[in-house]
Amino acid sequence: MKDNSSATAIMNPVVLSRTPSGLWWGLLGVAAFSFTVPFTKVAVAGLSPLFIGSGRAVAAAVLAAFALAISRQRLPRGVQWARLAVVAAGVVIGFPLLTSFALTTTPASHGAVVIALLPAATATAAVLRGRERPPLVFWLITGLGALAAIAFASLQSGGFGRLHAADLLLLGAVVAAAVGYAEGGLLARELGPWQTVSWALVLASPLMVVLTLLSLAQQPPSASPVQWAAFAYLGVVSMFLGFFAWYRGLAIGPMAKVSQIQLVQPVLSICWAGFLLGEALTWTTIVGGVAVILCAGAAVRVRLKPVPAPHAAQPAALHATRSLQPAKD
């Protein structure tokens, strides 16, 4: 009998070890998400933001329900439903709807820069969710990043004190996604990566169906094939398949380290906005993007070195106590 066999039997995680593959899975997810802002900008030209935000979730929920049924996944239990509701509120409802409404009035490159706060926001949500104690410098850098993003948004909206409503929607989307990412990354260790996003989509589907029907009644869709293709990408990849890789990367972890991969997302999104949409990359956009990304990156790196909690020595003491106990046949 091996010394660590009892510990292995007790933990029994879905993701058994932390390996560098977590970073690669995270990069794959970020690459998929990097098209979300530009394609949302394409879709809102012919579809209502309410239809895009809710309809993409309905399309993804159909795929999720089929995948859960055909693989005969067991139902979540107890508090897992409440945690799935948090994930659904953040990444199924909050982020898609808020970004869809915001991108009706702001360029995709602008939205990508404000959303560059997401890595630091995700790390903050992970800190609060895990009840850890990072050093004061973490909070200072995170606050500096928030100020940089707000300053950038204010300047592009016509000066300080004239923050556009779209910027508030984007910042709200960042908070929603960060909470959903942090909770989903933890829950994926119990349910599995694709199972987590699938159950969240199914849980949110009744509300999203109602919102989709409401949007159809208010504004019947009349979009071009390109706009429908962009919507299809949002529903199938951004809302469903992308989370397979992203939540797997977060589950393998460590979560804060994998979240650093998000730093390349705004850079990719701005590039796609320039190549696909022909948006000009102004000096304000470039400087603002670099400032926000640097602040977010510094905050996430500080997160990797948290102040040890008082109970950190307990596992070692427990291991020492178990090692003194006689082994059982």
Coordinates of C-alpha atoms in Angstrom, one line a residue:
M1 CA 0.0 0.0 0.0
K2 CA 1.4 3.4 -0.9
D3 CA 1.6 6.2 1.6
N4 CA -0.6 8.6 -0.3
S5 CA -3.3 6.2 -1.4
S6 CA -5.7 7.3 1.3
A7 CA -5.4 10.9 0.4
T8 CA -6.0 10.1 -3.3
A9 CA -9.1 8.2 -2.4
I10 CA -10.5 11.1 -0.3
M11 CA -9.9 13.9 -2.9
N12 CA -11.0 12.0 -6.1
P13 CA -11.0 15.2 -8.2
V14 CA -12.3 15.4 -11.8
V15 CA -9.0 16.9 -12.8
L16 CA -6.3 14.8 -11.1
S17 CA -3.2 17.0 -11.4
R18 CA -2.0 20.4 -12.3
T19 CA 0.1 20.3 -15.5
P20 CA 1.3 22.8 -18.0
S21 CA -1.6 21.6 -20.2
G22 CA -3.8 23.9 -18.2
L23 CA -2.1 26.9 -19.9
W24 CA -2.6 25.4 -23.4
W25 CA -6.3 24.7 -22.7
G26 CA -6.7 28.3 -21.4
L27 CA -5.0 29.7 -24.6
L28 CA -7.3 27.6 -26.8
G29 CA -10.3 29.1 -24.9
V30 CA -9.0 32.6 -25.1
A31 CA -8.4 32.3 -28.9
A32 CA -12.0 31.2 -29.3
F33 CA -13.3 34.1 -27.1
S34 CA -11.1 36.7 -28.9
F35 CA -13.6 36.7 -31.8
T36 CA -16.6 37.4 -29.5
V37 CA -16.4 41.2 -29.4
P38 CA -15.8 41.7 -33.2
F39 CA -18.5 39.2 -34.2
T40 CA -20.9 40.7 -31.7
K41 CA -20.2 44.1 -33.4
V42 CA -21.0 42.4 -36.8
A43 CA -24.2 40.8 -35.5
V44 CA -25.7 44.0 -33.9
A45 CA -25.7 45.7 -37.3
G46 CA -28.7 43.5 -38.3
L47 CA -30.0 41.9 -35.1
S48 CA -31.2 43.4 -31.8
P49 CA -28.8 43.2 -28.9
L50 CA -31.5 41.5 -26.8
F51 CA -31.9 38.8 -29.4
I52 CA -28.1 38.3 -29.7
G53 CA -27.5 38.1 -26.0
S54 CA -30.4 35.8 -25.3
G55 CA -30.6 33.9 -28.6
R56 CA -27.0 32.7 -28.5
A57 CA -27.6 31.3 -25.1
V58 CA -30.7 29.4 -26.3
A59 CA -28.8 28.0 -29.2
A60 CA -26.0 26.9 -26.9
A61 CA -28.4 25.4 -24.4
V62 CA -29.9 23.1 -27.1
L63 CA -26.4 21.8 -27.8
A64 CA -25.7 21.5 -24.1
A65 CA -28.9 19.6 -23.3
F66 CA -28.2 17.2 -26.2
A67 CA -24.7 16.6 -24.9
L68 CA -25.8 16.0 -21.3
A69 CA -28.6 13.6 -22.4
I70 CA -26.5 11.5 -24.8
S71 CA -23.7 11.1 -22.3
R72 CA -26.1 10.4 -19.5
Q73 CA -24.5 12.9 -17.0
R74 CA -25.7 12.7 -13.4
L75 CA -27.6 15.6 -12.0
P76 CA -25.8 18.2 -9.9
R77 CA -26.5 17.9 -6.2
G78 CA -27.4 20.3 -3.4
V79 CA -25.5 23.5 -3.3
Q80 CA -24.0 22.8 -6.8
W81 CA -27.2 24.1 -8.2
A82 CA -26.8 27.4 -6.4
R83 CA -23.2 27.6 -7.7
L84 CA -24.4 26.8 -11.2
A85 CA -26.8 29.7 -10.9
V86 CA -23.9 32.0 -10.1
V87 CA -22.1 30.7 -13.2
A88 CA -25.2 31.2 -15.4
A89 CA -25.8 34.7 -14.1
G90 CA -22.3 35.7 -14.9
V91 CA -21.4 34.1 -18.3
V92 CA -24.7 33.0 -19.7
I93 CA -26.9 36.0 -18.9
G94 CA -24.7 39.0 -17.7
F95 CA -21.8 39.1 -20.0
P96 CA -23.6 38.3 -23.3
L97 CA -26.4 40.8 -22.7
L98 CA -24.3 43.6 -21.4
T99 CA -21.7 43.4 -24.2
S100 CA -24.4 43.1 -26.9
F101 CA -26.0 46.4 -25.7
A102 CA -22.7 48.1 -25.2
L103 CA -21.4 47.3 -28.7
T104 CA -24.4 48.9 -30.4
T105 CA -22.8 52.3 -29.7
T106 CA -19.1 51.7 -29.3
P107 CA -16.4 50.3 -31.5
A108 CA -15.2 46.7 -31.0
S109 CA -11.6 47.8 -30.4
H110 CA -12.8 50.1 -27.6
G111 CA -14.8 47.3 -26.0
A112 CA -11.8 45.0 -26.2
V113 CA -9.6 47.4 -24.2
V114 CA -12.2 47.9 -21.4
I115 CA -12.6 44.1 -21.2
A116 CA -8.8 43.9 -20.8
L117 CA -9.6 44.3 -17.1
L118 CA -11.0 40.8 -17.0
P119 CA -7.8 39.0 -16.0
A120 CA -7.4 41.1 -12.9
A121 CA -11.1 40.9 -12.2
T122 CA -11.0 37.1 -12.5
A123 CA -8.1 37.0 -10.1
T124 CA -9.9 39.3 -7.6
A125 CA -13.0 37.0 -7.8
A126 CA -10.8 34.0 -7.2
V127 CA -9.3 35.7 -4.1
L128 CA -12.7 36.6 -2.7
R129 CA -14.1 33.1 -3.5
G130 CA -11.1 31.3 -2.0
R131 CA -10.9 33.6 1.1
E132 CA -7.2 34.1 0.5
R133 CA -5.1 37.0 1.7
P134 CA -3.0 38.6 -1.1
P135 CA -0.6 41.4 -0.3
L136 CA -1.7 45.1 -0.4
V137 CA 0.2 45.7 -3.6
F138 CA -2.3 43.4 -5.4
W139 CA -5.2 45.6 -4.5
L140 CA -3.2 48.8 -5.4
I141 CA -2.3 47.5 -8.9
T142 CA -5.9 46.2 -9.5
G143 CA -7.3 49.6 -8.5
L144 CA -4.7 51.3 -10.8
G145 CA -5.8 49.1 -13.7
A146 CA -9.5 50.0 -13.1
L147 CA -8.6 53.7 -13.1
A148 CA -6.6 53.2 -16.3
A149 CA -9.6 51.6 -18.0
I150 CA -12.0 54.3 -16.8
A151 CA -9.6 57.0 -17.9
F152 CA -9.3 55.5 -21.4
A153 CA -13.0 55.1 -21.7
S154 CA -13.7 58.6 -20.5
L155 CA -11.2 60.2 -23.0
Q156 CA -12.7 58.3 -26.0
S157 CA -16.2 59.4 -24.8
G158 CA -15.3 63.1 -24.9
G159 CA -13.3 63.8 -21.7
F160 CA -13.5 63.0 -18.0
G161 CA -16.9 63.3 -16.4
R162 CA -18.6 62.2 -19.7
L163 CA -18.3 58.4 -19.3
H164 CA -20.6 56.8 -21.9
A165 CA -23.3 54.4 -20.8
A166 CA -21.7 51.7 -23.0
D167 CA -18.5 51.9 -20.8
L168 CA -20.6 51.2 -17.7
L169 CA -22.2 48.2 -19.5
L170 CA -18.7 46.9 -20.4
L171 CA -17.4 47.2 -16.9
G172 CA -20.5 45.4 -15.6
A173 CA -19.8 42.7 -18.2
V174 CA -16.3 42.3 -16.8
V175 CA -17.6 41.9 -13.2
A176 CA -20.2 39.4 -14.4
A177 CA -17.7 37.3 -16.4
A178 CA -15.1 37.4 -13.6
V179 CA -17.5 36.0 -11.1
G180 CA -18.7 33.3 -13.5
Y181 CA -15.2 32.3 -14.4
A182 CA -14.0 32.0 -10.9
E183 CA -17.0 30.0 -9.7
G184 CA -17.1 27.9 -12.9
G185 CA -13.4 27.1 -12.6
L186 CA -13.9 25.7 -9.1
L187 CA -17.1 23.9 -10.0
A188 CA -15.4 22.3 -13.0
R189 CA -13.2 20.4 -10.7
E190 CA -16.3 18.6 -9.3
L191 CA -18.6 18.3 -12.3
G192 CA -16.1 18.5 -15.2
P193 CA -15.4 21.5 -17.6
W194 CA -18.0 21.0 -20.3
Q195 CA -20.5 19.6 -17.9
T196 CA -20.3 22.9 -15.8
V197 CA -21.1 25.2 -18.7
S198 CA -23.7 22.8 -20.1
W199 CA -25.6 22.7 -16.8
A200 CA -25.3 26.5 -16.5
L201 CA -26.8 26.9 -20.0
V202 CA -29.7 24.5 -19.2
L203 CA -30.4 26.2 -15.9
A204 CA -30.6 29.7 -17.6
S205 CA -32.5 28.5 -20.6
P206 CA -36.1 29.2 -19.4
L207 CA -35.3 32.9 -18.9
M208 CA -33.3 33.2 -22.1
V209 CA -36.1 31.6 -24.1
V210 CA -38.5 34.2 -22.7
L211 CA -36.1 37.0 -23.6
T212 CA -35.6 35.6 -27.1
L213 CA -39.3 35.5 -27.7
L214 CA -39.7 39.0 -26.4
S215 CA -36.9 40.3 -28.7
L216 CA -38.5 38.6 -31.7
A217 CA -41.8 40.3 -30.9
Q218 CA -40.2 43.7 -30.5
Q219 CA -37.9 43.5 -33.5
P220 CA -38.1 40.7 -36.0
P221 CA -34.6 39.8 -37.2
S222 CA -33.5 40.9 -40.6
A223 CA -29.9 40.1 -41.0
S224 CA -27.5 39.3 -43.8
P225 CA -25.8 35.9 -44.1
V226 CA -22.6 37.3 -42.7
Q227 CA -24.5 38.7 -39.6
W228 CA -26.2 35.3 -39.1
A229 CA -22.8 33.6 -39.4
A230 CA -21.4 35.9 -36.7
F231 CA -24.4 35.0 -34.5
A232 CA -23.9 31.3 -35.1
Y233 CA -20.3 31.6 -34.0
L234 CA -21.4 33.4 -30.8
G235 CA -23.9 30.7 -30.0
V236 CA -21.8 27.6 -30.8
V237 CA -18.2 28.7 -30.0
S238 CA -18.3 31.7 -27.7
M239 CA -21.2 30.4 -25.7
F240 CA -20.4 26.7 -25.7
L241 CA -17.4 25.1 -27.2
G242 CA -15.0 27.8 -26.0
F243 CA -15.9 27.1 -22.4
F244 CA -14.9 23.4 -22.9
A245 CA -11.3 24.5 -23.2
W246 CA -11.4 27.5 -20.8
Y247 CA -13.0 25.8 -17.9
R248 CA -10.7 22.8 -18.3
G249 CA -7.7 25.1 -18.2
L250 CA -9.0 26.8 -15.0
A251 CA -9.8 23.5 -13.4
I252 CA -6.3 22.1 -14.1
G253 CA -5.0 25.4 -12.8
P254 CA -3.6 27.0 -10.9
M255 CA -6.5 29.4 -11.7
A256 CA -4.6 32.7 -11.3
K257 CA -1.8 31.5 -13.5
V258 CA -4.1 30.3 -16.2
S259 CA -6.1 33.5 -16.0
Q260 CA -3.0 35.4 -17.2
I261 CA -3.6 33.9 -20.7
Q262 CA -6.6 36.3 -20.9
L263 CA -4.1 39.1 -21.3
V264 CA -3.7 38.2 -25.0
Q265 CA -7.5 38.3 -25.6
P266 CA -7.9 42.1 -26.0
V267 CA -4.8 42.2 -28.2
L268 CA -6.3 39.6 -30.5
S269 CA -9.7 41.2 -30.4
I270 CA -8.3 44.6 -31.4
C271 CA -6.4 42.9 -34.3
W272 CA -9.5 41.1 -35.5
A273 CA -11.5 44.4 -35.3
G274 CA -8.9 46.0 -37.5
F275 CA -8.6 43.2 -40.0
L276 CA -12.3 42.1 -40.2
L277 CA -14.1 45.4 -39.5
G278 CA -11.6 47.9 -40.8
E279 CA -11.6 49.8 -37.5
A280 CA -8.7 52.3 -37.2
L281 CA -6.2 51.6 -34.4
T282 CA -5.7 55.1 -33.0
W283 CA -2.9 56.0 -30.6
T284 CA -5.5 56.4 -27.8
T285 CA -6.6 52.8 -28.3
I286 CA -3.1 51.5 -28.5
V287 CA -1.8 53.4 -25.4
G288 CA -5.0 52.7 -23.4
G289 CA -4.8 49.0 -24.3
V290 CA -1.2 48.7 -23.3
A291 CA -1.8 50.5 -20.0
V292 CA -4.7 48.4 -19.0
I293 CA -3.0 45.1 -20.1
L294 CA 0.1 46.0 -18.1
C295 CA -1.9 46.8 -15.0
A296 CA -4.0 43.6 -15.3
G297 CA -0.8 41.6 -15.9
A298 CA 0.9 43.0 -12.9
A299 CA -2.1 42.4 -10.7
V300 CA -2.4 38.7 -11.8
R301 CA 1.3 38.1 -11.2
V302 CA 1.1 39.5 -7.7
R303 CA -1.9 37.1 -7.1
L304 CA 0.5 34.2 -7.7
K305 CA 2.3 35.1 -4.5
P306 CA -0.4 35.5 -1.8
V307 CA 0.3 36.0 1.8
P308 CA 0.1 32.5 3.5
A309 CA -3.0 32.0 5.5
P310 CA -2.7 31.1 9.2
H311 CA -4.1 27.6 8.6
A312 CA -1.6 26.9 5.8
A313 CA 0.5 24.7 8.0
Q314 CA -2.4 22.4 8.9
P315 CA -2.1 20.0 6.0
A316 CA 1.6 19.4 6.8
A317 CA 0.7 18.8 10.5
L318 CA -2.1 16.5 9.5
H319 CA 0.2 14.6 7.2
A320 CA 2.7 14.2 10.0
T321 CA 0.1 13.0 12.4
R322 CA -1.1 10.4 9.8
S323 CA 2.4 9.2 9.2
L324 CA 2.7 8.2 12.9
Q325 CA -0.4 6.0 12.6
P326 CA 0.2 2.3 11.9
A327 CA -0.6 1.2 8.4
K328 CA -3.6 -1.1 7.9
D329 CA -3.5 -4.1 5.7

